[in-house]
mmCIF file of C-alpha atoms in Angstrom:
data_model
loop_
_atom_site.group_PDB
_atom_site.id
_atom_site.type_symbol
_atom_site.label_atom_id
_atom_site.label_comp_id
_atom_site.label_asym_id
_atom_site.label_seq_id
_atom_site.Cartn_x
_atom_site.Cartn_y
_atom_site.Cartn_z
ATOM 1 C CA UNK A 12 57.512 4.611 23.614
ATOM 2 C CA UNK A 13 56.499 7.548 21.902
ATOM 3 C CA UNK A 14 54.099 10.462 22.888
ATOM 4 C CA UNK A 15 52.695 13.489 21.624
ATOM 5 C CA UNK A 16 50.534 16.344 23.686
ATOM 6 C CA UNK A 17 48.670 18.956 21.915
ATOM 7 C CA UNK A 18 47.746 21.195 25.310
ATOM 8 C CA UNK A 19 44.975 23.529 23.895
ATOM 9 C CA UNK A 20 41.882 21.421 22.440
ATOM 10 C CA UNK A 21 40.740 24.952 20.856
ATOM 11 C CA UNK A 22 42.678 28.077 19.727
ATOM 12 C CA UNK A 23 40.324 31.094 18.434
ATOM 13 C CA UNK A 24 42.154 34.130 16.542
ATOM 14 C CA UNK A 25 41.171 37.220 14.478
ATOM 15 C CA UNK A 26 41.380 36.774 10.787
ATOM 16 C CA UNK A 27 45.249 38.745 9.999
ATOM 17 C CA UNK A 28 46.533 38.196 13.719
ATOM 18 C CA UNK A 29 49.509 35.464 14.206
ATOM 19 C CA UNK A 30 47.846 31.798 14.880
ATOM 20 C CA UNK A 31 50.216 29.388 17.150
ATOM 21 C CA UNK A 32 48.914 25.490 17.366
ATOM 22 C CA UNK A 33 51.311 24.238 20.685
ATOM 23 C CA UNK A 34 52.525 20.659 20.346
ATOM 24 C CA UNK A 35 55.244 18.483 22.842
ATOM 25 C CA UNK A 36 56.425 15.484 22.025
ATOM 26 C CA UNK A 37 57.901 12.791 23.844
ATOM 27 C CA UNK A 38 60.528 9.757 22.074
ATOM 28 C CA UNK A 39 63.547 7.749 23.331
ATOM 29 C CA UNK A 40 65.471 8.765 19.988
ATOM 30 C CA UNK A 41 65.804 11.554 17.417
ATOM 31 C CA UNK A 42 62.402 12.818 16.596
ATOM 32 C CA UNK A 43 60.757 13.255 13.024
ATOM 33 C CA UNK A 44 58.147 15.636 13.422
ATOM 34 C CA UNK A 45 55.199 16.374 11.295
ATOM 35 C CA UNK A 46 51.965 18.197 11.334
ATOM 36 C CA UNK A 47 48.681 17.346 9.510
ATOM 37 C CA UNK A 48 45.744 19.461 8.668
ATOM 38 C CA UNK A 49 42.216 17.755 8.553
ATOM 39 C CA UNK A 50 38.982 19.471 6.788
ATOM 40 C CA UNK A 51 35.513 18.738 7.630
ATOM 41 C CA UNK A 52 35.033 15.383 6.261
ATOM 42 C CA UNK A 53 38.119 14.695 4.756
ATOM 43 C CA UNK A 54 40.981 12.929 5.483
ATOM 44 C CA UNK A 55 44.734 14.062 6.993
ATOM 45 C CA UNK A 56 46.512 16.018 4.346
ATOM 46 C CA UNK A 57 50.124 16.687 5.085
ATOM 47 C CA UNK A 58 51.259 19.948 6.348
ATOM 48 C CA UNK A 59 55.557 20.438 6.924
ATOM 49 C CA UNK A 60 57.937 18.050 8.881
ATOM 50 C CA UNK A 61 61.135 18.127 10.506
ATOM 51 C CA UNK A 62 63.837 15.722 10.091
ATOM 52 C CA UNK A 63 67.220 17.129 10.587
ATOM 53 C CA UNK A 64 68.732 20.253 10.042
ATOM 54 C CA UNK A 65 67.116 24.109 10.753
ATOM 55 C CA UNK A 66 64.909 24.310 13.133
ATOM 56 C CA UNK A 67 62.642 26.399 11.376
ATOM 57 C CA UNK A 68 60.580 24.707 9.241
ATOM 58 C CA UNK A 69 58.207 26.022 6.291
ATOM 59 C CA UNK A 70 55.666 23.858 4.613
ATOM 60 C CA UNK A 71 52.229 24.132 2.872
ATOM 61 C CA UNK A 72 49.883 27.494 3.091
ATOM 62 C CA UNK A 73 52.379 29.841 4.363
ATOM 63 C CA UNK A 74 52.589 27.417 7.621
ATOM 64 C CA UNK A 75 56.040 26.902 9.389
ATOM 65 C CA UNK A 76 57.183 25.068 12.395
ATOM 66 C CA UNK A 77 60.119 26.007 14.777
ATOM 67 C CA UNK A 78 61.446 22.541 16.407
ATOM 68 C CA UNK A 79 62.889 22.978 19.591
ATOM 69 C CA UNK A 80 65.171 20.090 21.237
ATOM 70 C CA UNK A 81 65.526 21.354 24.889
ATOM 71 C CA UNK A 82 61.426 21.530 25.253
ATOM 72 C CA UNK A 83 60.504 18.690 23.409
ATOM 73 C CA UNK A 84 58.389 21.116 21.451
ATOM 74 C CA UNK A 85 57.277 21.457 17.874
ATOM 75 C CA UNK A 86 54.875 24.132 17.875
ATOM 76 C CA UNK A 87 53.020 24.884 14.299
ATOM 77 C CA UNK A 88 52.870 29.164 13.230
ATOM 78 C CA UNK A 89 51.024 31.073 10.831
ATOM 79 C CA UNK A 90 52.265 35.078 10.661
ATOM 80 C CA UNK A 91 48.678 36.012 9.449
ATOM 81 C CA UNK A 92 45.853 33.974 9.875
ATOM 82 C CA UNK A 93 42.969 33.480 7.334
ATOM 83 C CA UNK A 94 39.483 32.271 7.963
ATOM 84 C CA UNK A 95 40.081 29.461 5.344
ATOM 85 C CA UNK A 96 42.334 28.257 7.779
ATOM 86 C CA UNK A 97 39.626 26.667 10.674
ATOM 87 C CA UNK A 98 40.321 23.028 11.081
ATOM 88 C CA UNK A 99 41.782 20.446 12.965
ATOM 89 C CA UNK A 100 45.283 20.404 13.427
ATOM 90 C CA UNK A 101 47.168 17.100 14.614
ATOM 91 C CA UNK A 102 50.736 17.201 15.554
ATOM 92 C CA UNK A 103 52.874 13.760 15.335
ATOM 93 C CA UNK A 104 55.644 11.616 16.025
ATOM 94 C CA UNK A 105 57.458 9.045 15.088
ATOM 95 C CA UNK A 106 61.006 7.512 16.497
ATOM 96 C CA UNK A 107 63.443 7.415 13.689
ATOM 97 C CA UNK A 108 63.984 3.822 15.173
ATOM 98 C CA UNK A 109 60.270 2.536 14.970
ATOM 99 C CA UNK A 110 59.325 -0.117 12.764
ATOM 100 C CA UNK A 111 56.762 0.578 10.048
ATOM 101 C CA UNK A 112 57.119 4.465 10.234
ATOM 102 C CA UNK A 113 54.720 3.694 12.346
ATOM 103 C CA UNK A 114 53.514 7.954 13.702
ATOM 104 C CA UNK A 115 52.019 9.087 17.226
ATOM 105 C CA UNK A 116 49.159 11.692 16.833
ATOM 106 C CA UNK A 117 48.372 14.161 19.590
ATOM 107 C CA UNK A 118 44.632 14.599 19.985
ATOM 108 C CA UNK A 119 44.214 17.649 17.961
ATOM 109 C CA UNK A 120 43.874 21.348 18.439
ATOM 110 C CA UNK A 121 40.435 23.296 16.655
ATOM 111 C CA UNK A 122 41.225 26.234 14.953
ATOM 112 C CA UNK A 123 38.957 28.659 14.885
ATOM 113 C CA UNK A 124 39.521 31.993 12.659
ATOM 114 C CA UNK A 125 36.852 35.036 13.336
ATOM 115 C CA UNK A 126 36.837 37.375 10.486
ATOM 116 C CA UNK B 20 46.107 10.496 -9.353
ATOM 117 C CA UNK B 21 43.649 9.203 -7.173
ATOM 118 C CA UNK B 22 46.014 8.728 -4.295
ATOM 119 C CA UNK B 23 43.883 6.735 -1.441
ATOM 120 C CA UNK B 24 40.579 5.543 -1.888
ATOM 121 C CA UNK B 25 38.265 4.385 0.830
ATOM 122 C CA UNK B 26 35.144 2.190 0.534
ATOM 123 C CA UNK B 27 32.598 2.315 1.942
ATOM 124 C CA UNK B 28 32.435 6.345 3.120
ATOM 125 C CA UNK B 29 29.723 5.614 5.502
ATOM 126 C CA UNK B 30 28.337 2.517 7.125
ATOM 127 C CA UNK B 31 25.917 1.429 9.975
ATOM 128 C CA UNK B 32 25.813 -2.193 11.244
ATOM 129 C CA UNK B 33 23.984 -3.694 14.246
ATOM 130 C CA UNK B 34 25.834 -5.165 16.786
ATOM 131 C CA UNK B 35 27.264 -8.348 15.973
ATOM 132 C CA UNK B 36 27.538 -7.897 12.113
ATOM 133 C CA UNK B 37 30.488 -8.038 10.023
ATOM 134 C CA UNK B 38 32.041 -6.303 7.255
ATOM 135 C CA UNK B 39 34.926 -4.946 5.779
ATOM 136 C CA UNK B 40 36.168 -1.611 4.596
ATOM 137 C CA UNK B 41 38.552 -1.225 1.836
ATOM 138 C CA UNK B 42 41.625 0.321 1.170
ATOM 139 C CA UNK B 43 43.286 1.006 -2.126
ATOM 140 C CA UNK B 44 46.087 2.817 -3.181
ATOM 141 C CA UNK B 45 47.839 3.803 -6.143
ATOM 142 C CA UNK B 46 51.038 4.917 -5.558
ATOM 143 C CA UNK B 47 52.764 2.082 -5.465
ATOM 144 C CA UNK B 48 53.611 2.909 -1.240
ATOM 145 C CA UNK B 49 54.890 -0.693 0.199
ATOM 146 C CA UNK B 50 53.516 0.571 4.028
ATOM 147 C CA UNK B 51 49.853 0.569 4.595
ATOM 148 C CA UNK B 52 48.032 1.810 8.333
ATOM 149 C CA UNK B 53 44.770 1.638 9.522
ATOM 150 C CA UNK B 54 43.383 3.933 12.413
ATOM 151 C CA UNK B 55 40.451 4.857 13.829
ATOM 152 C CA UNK B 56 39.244 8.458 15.084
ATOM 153 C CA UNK B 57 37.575 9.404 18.448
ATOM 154 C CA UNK B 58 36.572 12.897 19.136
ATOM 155 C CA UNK B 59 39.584 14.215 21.605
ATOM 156 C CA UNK B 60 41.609 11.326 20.812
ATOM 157 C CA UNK B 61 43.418 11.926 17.639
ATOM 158 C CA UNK B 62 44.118 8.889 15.528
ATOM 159 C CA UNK B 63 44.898 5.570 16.918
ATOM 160 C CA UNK B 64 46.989 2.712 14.965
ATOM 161 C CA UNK B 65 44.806 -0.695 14.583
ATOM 162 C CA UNK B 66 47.231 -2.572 12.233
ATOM 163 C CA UNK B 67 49.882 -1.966 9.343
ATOM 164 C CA UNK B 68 51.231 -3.798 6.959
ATOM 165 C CA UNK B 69 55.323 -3.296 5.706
ATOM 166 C CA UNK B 70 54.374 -4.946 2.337
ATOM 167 C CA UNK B 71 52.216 -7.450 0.593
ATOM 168 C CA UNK B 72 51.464 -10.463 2.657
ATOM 169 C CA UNK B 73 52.815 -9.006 5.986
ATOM 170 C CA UNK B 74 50.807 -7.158 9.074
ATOM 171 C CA UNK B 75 51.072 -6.395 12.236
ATOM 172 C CA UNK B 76 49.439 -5.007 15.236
ATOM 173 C CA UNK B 77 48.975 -1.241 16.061
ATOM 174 C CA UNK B 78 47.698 0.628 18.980
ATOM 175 C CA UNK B 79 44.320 -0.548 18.982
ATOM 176 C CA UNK B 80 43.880 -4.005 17.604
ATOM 177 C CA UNK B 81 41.274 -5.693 19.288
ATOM 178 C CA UNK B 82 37.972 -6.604 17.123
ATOM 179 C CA UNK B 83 39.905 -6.082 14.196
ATOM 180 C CA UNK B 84 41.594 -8.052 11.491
ATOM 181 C CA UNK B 85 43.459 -7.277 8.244
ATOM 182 C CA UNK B 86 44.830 -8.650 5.128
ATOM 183 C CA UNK B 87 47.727 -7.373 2.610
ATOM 184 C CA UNK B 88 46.984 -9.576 0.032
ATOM 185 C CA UNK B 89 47.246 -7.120 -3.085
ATOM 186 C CA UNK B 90 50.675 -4.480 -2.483
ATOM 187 C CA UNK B 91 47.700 -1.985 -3.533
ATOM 188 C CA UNK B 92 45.330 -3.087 -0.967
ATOM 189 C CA UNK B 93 44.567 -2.894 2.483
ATOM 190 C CA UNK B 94 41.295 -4.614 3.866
ATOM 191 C CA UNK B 95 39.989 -3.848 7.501
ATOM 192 C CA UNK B 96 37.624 -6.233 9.260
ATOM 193 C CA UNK B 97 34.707 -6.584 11.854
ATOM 194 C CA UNK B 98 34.099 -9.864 12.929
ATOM 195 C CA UNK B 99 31.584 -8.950 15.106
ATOM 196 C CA UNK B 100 31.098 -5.364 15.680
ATOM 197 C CA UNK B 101 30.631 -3.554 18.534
ATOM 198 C CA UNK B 102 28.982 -0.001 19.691
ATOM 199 C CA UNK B 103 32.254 0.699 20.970
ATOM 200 C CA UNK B 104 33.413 0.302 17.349
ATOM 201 C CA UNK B 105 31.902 3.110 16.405
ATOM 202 C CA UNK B 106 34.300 5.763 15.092
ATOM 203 C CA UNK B 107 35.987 7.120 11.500
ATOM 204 C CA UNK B 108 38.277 4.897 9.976
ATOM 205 C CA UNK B 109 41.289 5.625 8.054
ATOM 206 C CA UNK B 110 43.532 4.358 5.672
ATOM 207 C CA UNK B 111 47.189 5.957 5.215
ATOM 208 C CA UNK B 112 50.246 4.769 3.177
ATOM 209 C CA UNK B 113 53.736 5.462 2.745
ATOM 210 C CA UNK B 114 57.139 4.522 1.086
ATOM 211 C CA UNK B 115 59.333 2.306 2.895
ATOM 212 C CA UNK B 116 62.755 1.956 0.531
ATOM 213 C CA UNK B 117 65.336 4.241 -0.180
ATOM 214 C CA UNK B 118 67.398 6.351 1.717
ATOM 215 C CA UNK B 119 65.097 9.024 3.770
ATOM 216 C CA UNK B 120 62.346 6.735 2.960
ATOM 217 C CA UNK B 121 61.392 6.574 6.722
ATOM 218 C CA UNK B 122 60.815 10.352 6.734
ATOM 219 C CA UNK B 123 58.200 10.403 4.403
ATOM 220 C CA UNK B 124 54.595 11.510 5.027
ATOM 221 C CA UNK B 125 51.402 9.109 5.041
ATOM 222 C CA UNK B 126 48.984 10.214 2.824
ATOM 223 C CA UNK B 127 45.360 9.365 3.780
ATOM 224 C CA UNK B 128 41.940 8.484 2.319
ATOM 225 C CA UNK B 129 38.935 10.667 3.379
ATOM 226 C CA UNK B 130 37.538 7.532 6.067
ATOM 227 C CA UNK B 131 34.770 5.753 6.507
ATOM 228 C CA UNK B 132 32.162 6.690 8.781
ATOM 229 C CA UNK B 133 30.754 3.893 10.792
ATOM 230 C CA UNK B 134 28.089 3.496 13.386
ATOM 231 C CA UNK B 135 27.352 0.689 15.406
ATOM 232 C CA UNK B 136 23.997 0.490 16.759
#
């Protein structure tokens, strides 16, 4: 089974300060990793994901991800946060085994950027 | 490039009505999901299809059935709803062939909103 924990249900930072979503995830094989960013009223849109390879990952809207093996972690990093950036933010999972690419989502972290 | 479209975007049924919410895509993806959204619960898996003709159960599948009929389509049905069916829906699909196929993100549609009363 697969399992993903996203420990803080709201993080609230200062427009320019660093923003950190925490994620751990939990599978019985190699991991792919991804995150997703969700809008008001809009769907999932696809944020970076790690497969193999460096650890530090960089995807969309200067977002990056560090994956970390020995803590089962795969936590999501922004150097300088904007206000544009407030939304949800899932983290998920999916066994590189599991049939259907079938993904695990946490339950989602708010962010919240104060200008 | 449309991507993938959801219909209805918002819904309310009475208990014990029907209907079904549709999925298209055009992207030419061969794997299809559908999953429903609770507040603190992050998305759940009702069914998925691996290609045209073929589902399967998710997560969640109870109260729900699907068809694949169309590669391009995914349809999502109530049979008799429930207030405890009351949630966003979404549609997602991915490719499935080719090396590093199974690393590829889903791509979603923007849900439908349903309510049960």
């Amino acid at each position: 089974a697969q399992s993903v924990a996203q420990p803080e249900d709201q993080v609230n930072v200062a427009e320019g300060n660093p923003l950190t979503v925490k994620c751990t995830y939990s599978v019985s094989g190699n991991p792919y990793l991804f995150w997703y960013v969700q809008y008001p009223n809009r769907g999932l849109q696809f944020l970076l994901k790690y497969i193999t390879g460096d650890n530090l990952v960089k995807g969309s809207y200067g977002f990056e991800a560090e994956f970390n093996k020995s803590q089962t972690s795969f936590h999501l990093k922004k150097p300088s946060a904007l206000v544009s950036d407030s939304a949800l933010y899932f983290c998920a999972v999916r066994d590189f085994k599991a049939a259907g690419n079938k993904l695990t989502f946490g339950g989602g972290t708010r962010v919240l950027v104060k200008p | 490039n449309a991507g993938v479209t959801q219909t209805p975007k918002f819904r309310v049924l009475k208990t014990g009505q029907s209907m079904t919410l549709l999925c298209a895509q055009d992207m030419n993806h061969e794997y299809m999901y559908w999953y429903r959204q609770d507040p603190g619960m992050g998305l759940r898996l009702i069914h998925y299809s691996v290609g045209e003709g073929t589902t399967a159960k998710g997560e969640v599948p109870d109260g729900y059935n699907v068809s694949r009929l169309k590669k391009q389509n995914f349809l999502l049905g109530l049979e008799s709803a429930a207030p405890s069916q009351t949630s966003v829906y979404f549609c997602a699909s991915s490719y499935s062939t080719g090396a590093g196929a199974g690393n590829q993100p889903q791509h979603f549609g923007d849900g439908t909103r349903l309510s049960i009363l």
